[in-house]
Coordinates of C-alpha atoms in Angstrom, one line a residue:
X1 CA -0.1 -0.5 -0.1
X2 CA 1.5 3.4 -0.8
X3 CA 2.0 6.0 2.2
X4 CA -0.3 9.0 2.9
X5 CA 0.5 12.1 2.0
X6 CA 1.5 12.6 5.0
X7 CA 2.8 10.1 6.8
X8 CA 6.6 10.5 7.2
X9 CA 9.0 8.9 4.1
X10 CA 11.8 6.9 4.8
X11 CA 14.3 8.2 2.7
X12 CA 17.3 6.2 1.4
X13 CA 20.7 7.9 0.7
X14 CA 21.5 6.7 -2.9
X15 CA 24.7 6.1 -2.8
X16 CA 25.5 3.6 0.1
X17 CA 28.2 0.8 0.8
X18 CA 25.5 -1.7 -1.3
X19 CA 25.6 1.2 -4.3
X20 CA 29.3 0.8 -5.3
X21 CA 29.6 3.5 -9.0
X22 CA 29.0 1.7 -12.6
X23 CA 31.4 1.6 -14.7
X24 CA 29.9 4.1 -16.9
X25 CA 29.5 6.7 -14.0
X26 CA 33.2 5.9 -12.9
X27 CA 34.2 6.8 -17.1
X28 CA 32.1 10.1 -16.4
X29 CA 33.2 11.2 -14.2
X30 CA 37.0 11.1 -14.5
X31 CA 36.0 12.7 -18.0
X32 CA 34.5 15.6 -15.9
X33 CA 36.6 18.8 -15.1
X34 CA 37.5 18.3 -10.9
X35 CA 38.4 20.8 -8.4
X36 CA 39.1 22.1 -5.4
X37 CA 35.6 22.7 -2.5
X38 CA 34.3 22.3 0.4
X39 CA 33.2 20.5 2.8
X40 CA 34.7 18.0 1.2
X41 CA 37.3 17.3 -2.2
X42 CA 37.0 17.0 -4.9
X43 CA 34.3 18.3 -6.7
X44 CA 32.9 17.6 -10.2
X45 CA 31.4 19.8 -12.7
X46 CA 28.7 18.8 -14.6
X47 CA 26.5 21.0 -16.5
X48 CA 28.0 24.3 -15.3
X49 CA 27.8 23.3 -11.6
X50 CA 29.4 21.2 -8.7
X51 CA 28.9 17.9 -7.3
X52 CA 30.7 15.4 -4.8
X53 CA 30.6 12.2 -6.6
X54 CA 27.8 10.7 -4.2
X55 CA 25.3 13.7 -5.2
X56 CA 26.0 13.0 -8.6
X57 CA 25.1 9.7 -9.6
X58 CA 21.8 10.2 -7.9
X59 CA 22.3 13.3 -10.0
X60 CA 22.3 11.3 -13.0
X61 CA 20.0 8.2 -11.7
X62 CA 17.0 10.4 -11.5
X63 CA 17.8 12.0 -14.7
X64 CA 17.4 8.9 -16.3
X65 CA 14.8 7.6 -13.9
X66 CA 12.8 9.5 -12.6
X67 CA 9.2 10.2 -14.2
X68 CA 7.4 13.4 -12.9
X69 CA 3.9 14.1 -13.1
X70 CA 1.4 16.6 -13.5
X71 CA 0.1 17.1 -10.0
X72 CA 4.2 17.2 -8.7
X73 CA 5.2 19.8 -6.1
X74 CA 9.2 20.7 -5.9
X75 CA 10.1 22.5 -3.6
X76 CA 13.5 23.9 -4.6
X77 CA 16.9 25.9 -2.8
X78 CA 20.2 26.3 -2.6
X79 CA 22.4 24.1 0.6
X80 CA 21.3 25.6 3.7
X81 CA 19.3 28.7 2.1
X82 CA 17.0 27.3 4.4
X83 CA 15.4 24.0 3.1
X84 CA 14.3 22.5 6.5
X85 CA 11.7 25.1 7.1
X86 CA 10.6 25.8 3.9
X87 CA 9.5 21.4 4.0
X88 CA 7.7 22.1 7.3
X89 CA 6.1 25.3 6.0
X90 CA 4.9 23.4 2.7
X91 CA 4.2 20.1 4.4
X92 CA 1.7 21.8 6.9
X93 CA 0.2 23.8 4.5
X94 CA -0.4 21.1 2.7
X95 CA -2.3 18.7 5.1
X96 CA -3.6 21.3 7.2
X97 CA -7.6 19.8 7.0
X98 CA -6.1 16.4 8.1
X99 CA -4.6 17.5 11.4
X100 CA -6.9 19.4 13.1
X101 CA -4.8 18.6 16.4
X102 CA -1.6 21.0 16.5
X103 CA -0.6 17.9 19.2
X104 CA -1.0 14.9 16.3
X105 CA 0.8 16.2 14.0
X106 CA 3.4 15.3 12.4
X107 CA 6.3 17.7 12.6
X108 CA 6.2 17.3 15.9
X109 CA 8.0 13.6 15.9
X110 CA 9.6 13.7 11.8
X111 CA 12.0 15.9 10.8
X112 CA 11.2 17.6 7.8
X113 CA 14.1 15.5 5.8
X114 CA 12.6 12.4 7.0
X115 CA 9.0 14.4 5.7
X116 CA 9.9 15.6 2.7
X117 CA 12.0 13.3 0.5
X118 CA 15.1 14.7 -1.8
X119 CA 14.8 14.0 -5.7
X120 CA 18.0 13.6 -6.0
X121 CA 19.6 11.6 -2.9
X122 CA 16.3 9.2 -2.6
X123 CA 15.8 5.8 -5.4
X124 CA 13.6 6.4 -7.8
X125 CA 10.8 3.2 -6.8
X126 CA 10.1 5.0 -3.3
X127 CA 9.3 8.5 -5.3
X128 CA 7.4 6.3 -8.0
X129 CA 5.1 4.8 -4.7
X130 CA 4.5 8.4 -3.2
X131 CA 0.7 9.9 -2.9
X132 CA -0.5 12.4 -4.9
X133 CA 0.4 15.2 -5.3
X134 CA 3.6 14.1 -5.0
X135 CA 6.5 17.0 -2.5
X136 CA 9.8 16.4 -2.9
X137 CA 13.0 18.4 -2.7
X138 CA 15.8 19.2 -4.7
X139 CA 18.9 21.0 -4.2
X140 CA 19.4 20.7 -7.8
X141 CA 19.8 23.6 -10.2
X142 CA 17.0 24.5 -12.4
X143 CA 19.4 23.0 -16.3
X144 CA 19.9 19.6 -14.3
X145 CA 16.0 18.6 -13.4
X146 CA 14.5 15.9 -15.0
X147 CA 11.9 16.3 -17.3
X148 CA 9.7 18.7 -15.7
X149 CA 6.3 18.9 -17.4
X150 CA 4.8 22.6 -17.3
X151 CA 2.3 22.3 -15.1
X152 CA 4.4 21.4 -12.1
X153 CA 4.9 23.5 -8.8
X154 CA 8.4 24.7 -8.3
X155 CA 8.6 26.6 -5.3
X156 CA 12.3 28.4 -4.9
X157 CA 13.3 29.3 -1.5
X158 CA 16.9 31.6 -1.6
X159 CA 18.7 33.3 1.1
X160 CA 20.8 36.3 1.1
X161 CA 24.9 34.9 -0.4
X162 CA 26.0 35.6 2.8
X163 CA 24.5 34.5 5.3
X164 CA 24.1 30.7 2.7
X165 CA 27.8 31.1 2.8
X166 CA 28.2 31.3 6.9
X167 CA 25.5 28.4 7.1
X168 CA 27.3 26.4 4.5
X169 CA 30.3 27.0 6.0
X170 CA 29.6 26.1 10.1
X171 CA 27.4 22.8 8.7
X172 CA 30.3 21.4 6.7
X173 CA 32.5 21.1 10.0
X174 CA 29.1 19.3 12.0
X175 CA 28.7 17.1 9.1
X176 CA 31.5 16.2 9.3
X177 CA 31.1 15.5 13.1
X178 CA 34.8 18.1 13.5
X179 CA 34.7 20.2 16.3
X180 CA 37.5 22.6 13.8
X181 CA 36.2 24.2 10.7
X182 CA 36.4 22.4 7.5
X183 CA 39.4 25.3 5.8
X184 CA 39.5 29.2 6.9
X185 CA 36.5 31.6 5.9
X186 CA 39.2 33.8 3.6
X187 CA 39.8 30.6 1.9
X188 CA 36.1 29.4 1.9
X189 CA 35.0 32.9 0.7
X190 CA 37.3 32.6 -2.2
X191 CA 35.8 29.1 -3.4
X192 CA 32.5 30.5 -2.8
X193 CA 32.4 33.2 -4.5
X194 CA 34.6 30.9 -7.3
X195 CA 31.4 28.1 -7.4
X196 CA 32.9 25.7 -5.4
X197 CA 30.7 24.4 -2.9
X198 CA 27.9 21.9 -3.5
X199 CA 25.6 23.2 -6.2
X200 CA 27.8 26.1 -6.9
X201 CA 28.0 28.3 -8.3
X202 CA 25.3 30.4 -6.0
X203 CA 24.7 33.1 -8.5
X204 CA 23.8 30.9 -11.1
X205 CA 21.5 28.4 -9.5
X206 CA 19.6 31.5 -7.8
X207 CA 19.1 32.9 -11.7
X208 CA 18.1 30.4 -13.6
X209 CA 14.8 30.1 -10.8
X210 CA 14.7 33.5 -10.5
X211 CA 14.4 34.2 -14.1
X212 CA 12.2 31.2 -14.6
X213 CA 10.0 32.6 -12.4
X214 CA 9.9 36.2 -14.2
X215 CA 8.9 34.3 -17.3
X216 CA 6.4 31.8 -15.6
X217 CA 5.5 32.7 -12.5
X218 CA 2.6 30.3 -12.7
X219 CA 5.0 27.2 -12.9
X220 CA 7.5 28.6 -10.1
X221 CA 6.8 30.5 -6.8
X222 CA 10.3 32.8 -6.0
X223 CA 10.3 33.1 -2.2
X224 CA 13.4 34.9 -0.1
X225 CA 13.9 34.0 3.3
X226 CA 14.7 36.8 4.6
X227 CA 11.0 37.8 3.1
X228 CA 9.3 35.0 4.8
X229 CA 11.1 36.0 7.9
X230 CA 9.7 39.4 8.4
X231 CA 5.8 38.1 6.9
X232 CA 5.5 34.3 7.5
X233 CA 2.2 34.9 7.2
X234 CA 1.9 36.5 4.4
X235 CA 4.0 34.2 2.6
X236 CA 2.4 31.4 3.8
X237 CA -1.6 33.0 2.3
X238 CA 1.3 33.1 -1.6
X239 CA 2.5 30.2 -0.9
X240 CA -1.2 28.4 -0.2
X241 CA -2.5 30.7 -3.2
X242 CA -0.1 29.3 -5.0
X243 CA -0.3 25.2 -4.9
X244 CA -4.3 25.7 -4.7
X245 CA -5.4 25.5 -1.6
X246 CA -5.5 29.0 -0.6
X247 CA -6.8 29.7 2.9
X248 CA -10.2 29.8 3.5
X249 CA -11.8 33.6 5.5
X250 CA -12.7 31.1 8.0
X251 CA -9.5 29.3 8.0
X252 CA -7.8 32.5 8.2
X253 CA -10.3 34.1 10.8
X254 CA -10.4 31.1 12.2
X255 CA -5.9 31.6 13.0
X256 CA -4.1 28.5 11.1
X257 CA -2.3 30.5 9.1
X258 CA -0.9 31.3 13.4
X259 CA -0.7 28.7 14.3
X260 CA 1.1 26.9 11.7
X261 CA 3.4 29.8 11.1
X262 CA 4.1 29.1 14.9
X263 CA 4.3 25.0 14.3
X264 CA 7.1 25.5 11.8
X265 CA 9.4 28.7 13.7
X266 CA 12.7 28.4 14.4
X267 CA 11.9 28.3 17.9
X268 CA 10.1 25.7 17.4
X269 CA 11.3 23.3 15.4
X270 CA 14.8 24.2 17.1
X271 CA 13.8 22.5 20.0
X272 CA 11.7 19.5 19.4
X273 CA 13.0 16.0 20.7
X274 CA 13.1 14.7 17.5
X275 CA 15.2 17.8 15.9
X276 CA 17.8 17.5 18.7
X277 CA 19.0 13.7 18.8
X278 CA 19.5 10.9 16.9
X279 CA 20.1 11.5 12.6
X280 CA 17.6 11.4 9.5
X281 CA 17.3 9.1 6.7
X282 CA 20.6 10.5 5.0
X283 CA 22.2 10.0 7.9
X284 CA 23.1 13.6 8.6
X285 CA 22.7 14.7 13.1
X286 CA 19.1 15.9 12.9
X287 CA 20.5 19.2 15.3
X288 CA 23.5 20.0 12.7
X289 CA 19.9 21.7 11.0
X290 CA 19.3 24.4 13.3
X291 CA 22.1 26.6 13.7
X292 CA 20.2 30.5 14.8
X293 CA 18.3 31.3 11.5
X294 CA 18.8 34.7 11.5
X295 CA 18.6 37.1 8.8
X296 CA 22.3 39.2 9.0
X297 CA 24.0 36.8 11.1
X298 CA 27.0 36.5 8.9
X299 CA 28.1 40.6 10.2
X300 CA 29.3 38.5 13.2
X301 CA 31.8 36.9 11.8
X302 CA 33.1 37.7 8.5
X303 CA 35.5 40.6 8.5
X304 CA 34.5 43.7 6.4
X305 CA 37.2 42.1 3.3
X306 CA 35.0 38.8 3.1
X307 CA 31.4 40.8 3.2
X308 CA 33.4 43.2 0.8
X309 CA 33.8 40.1 -1.9
X310 CA 30.7 39.0 -1.5
X311 CA 29.0 41.9 -2.5
X312 CA 31.1 42.4 -5.6
X313 CA 30.1 38.8 -6.8
X314 CA 26.2 39.1 -6.1
X315 CA 26.5 42.9 -7.7
X316 CA 28.3 41.4 -11.0
X317 CA 26.0 38.2 -11.0
X318 CA 22.6 39.6 -10.6
X319 CA 23.4 42.8 -12.5
X320 CA 20.4 43.7 -15.1
X321 CA 18.3 40.5 -13.4
X322 CA 16.3 43.1 -11.9
X323 CA 17.2 39.9 -8.0
X324 CA 18.4 42.0 -5.1
X325 CA 19.7 40.9 -1.6

């Protein structure tokens, strides 16, 4: 029996000890540009973006095997731009009529990464068996997604590049299980600005979805992390309308929007036992996904020179796009 749309989904890392890379994959990866990156070297360039070997294998698999459906909903993000939060919010919006009591909500007992599977890190058979509408997350750039029908919905959440860098830099040490940071901040900033991080370059990733949202707003909803922090309720209403399940007048008057906002707030999620201990089905400690979640926190860690470097690249990359931070 297929799981219901609200049942926790047991994710399976695509590349495991049993998944020995094929001869074709080894041949391909040996032919790709290789570069220095972080959190762990090396990175391989594929379709203009940089990948860790395990993620690249999963990316190729989903491109070859995944069959999208018209009703699919993709939650797309660059790494460490609010993915956990977006999963919790979208999941709660879609399933709000099923859980009349907040005390029974799956978000309270299951990490959001185990509620919403990742496209390139999950086996295609698992995704195939999800009930419609399938809610699927991905870090893939728009140009590397599998063939997606025009009627599919894509929600993209972006974040200020300075805070994105900081979150990713600190997250790398946690994932590696190290107390020290993977490399000096100065070197990490240089690599980040050159695109040398998983799924980078950051700006190309963001621009791909931004331009699609401008050209096809019915297909891509583009959200900013900072806007969601400032007014989560308004962003939730926009999200619900985009997904085809707008909040009714009765729901708004009954405080449903506020309930979801509080349920999925950083403070609520980070204080749940399920997000303090244990690991997700991808093998990452649940606590690693929650640090501070504050806007502008990079100023407390980065030097003026580092901030200026990131801002300069941001201005150059986004010039003329209509997108700004």
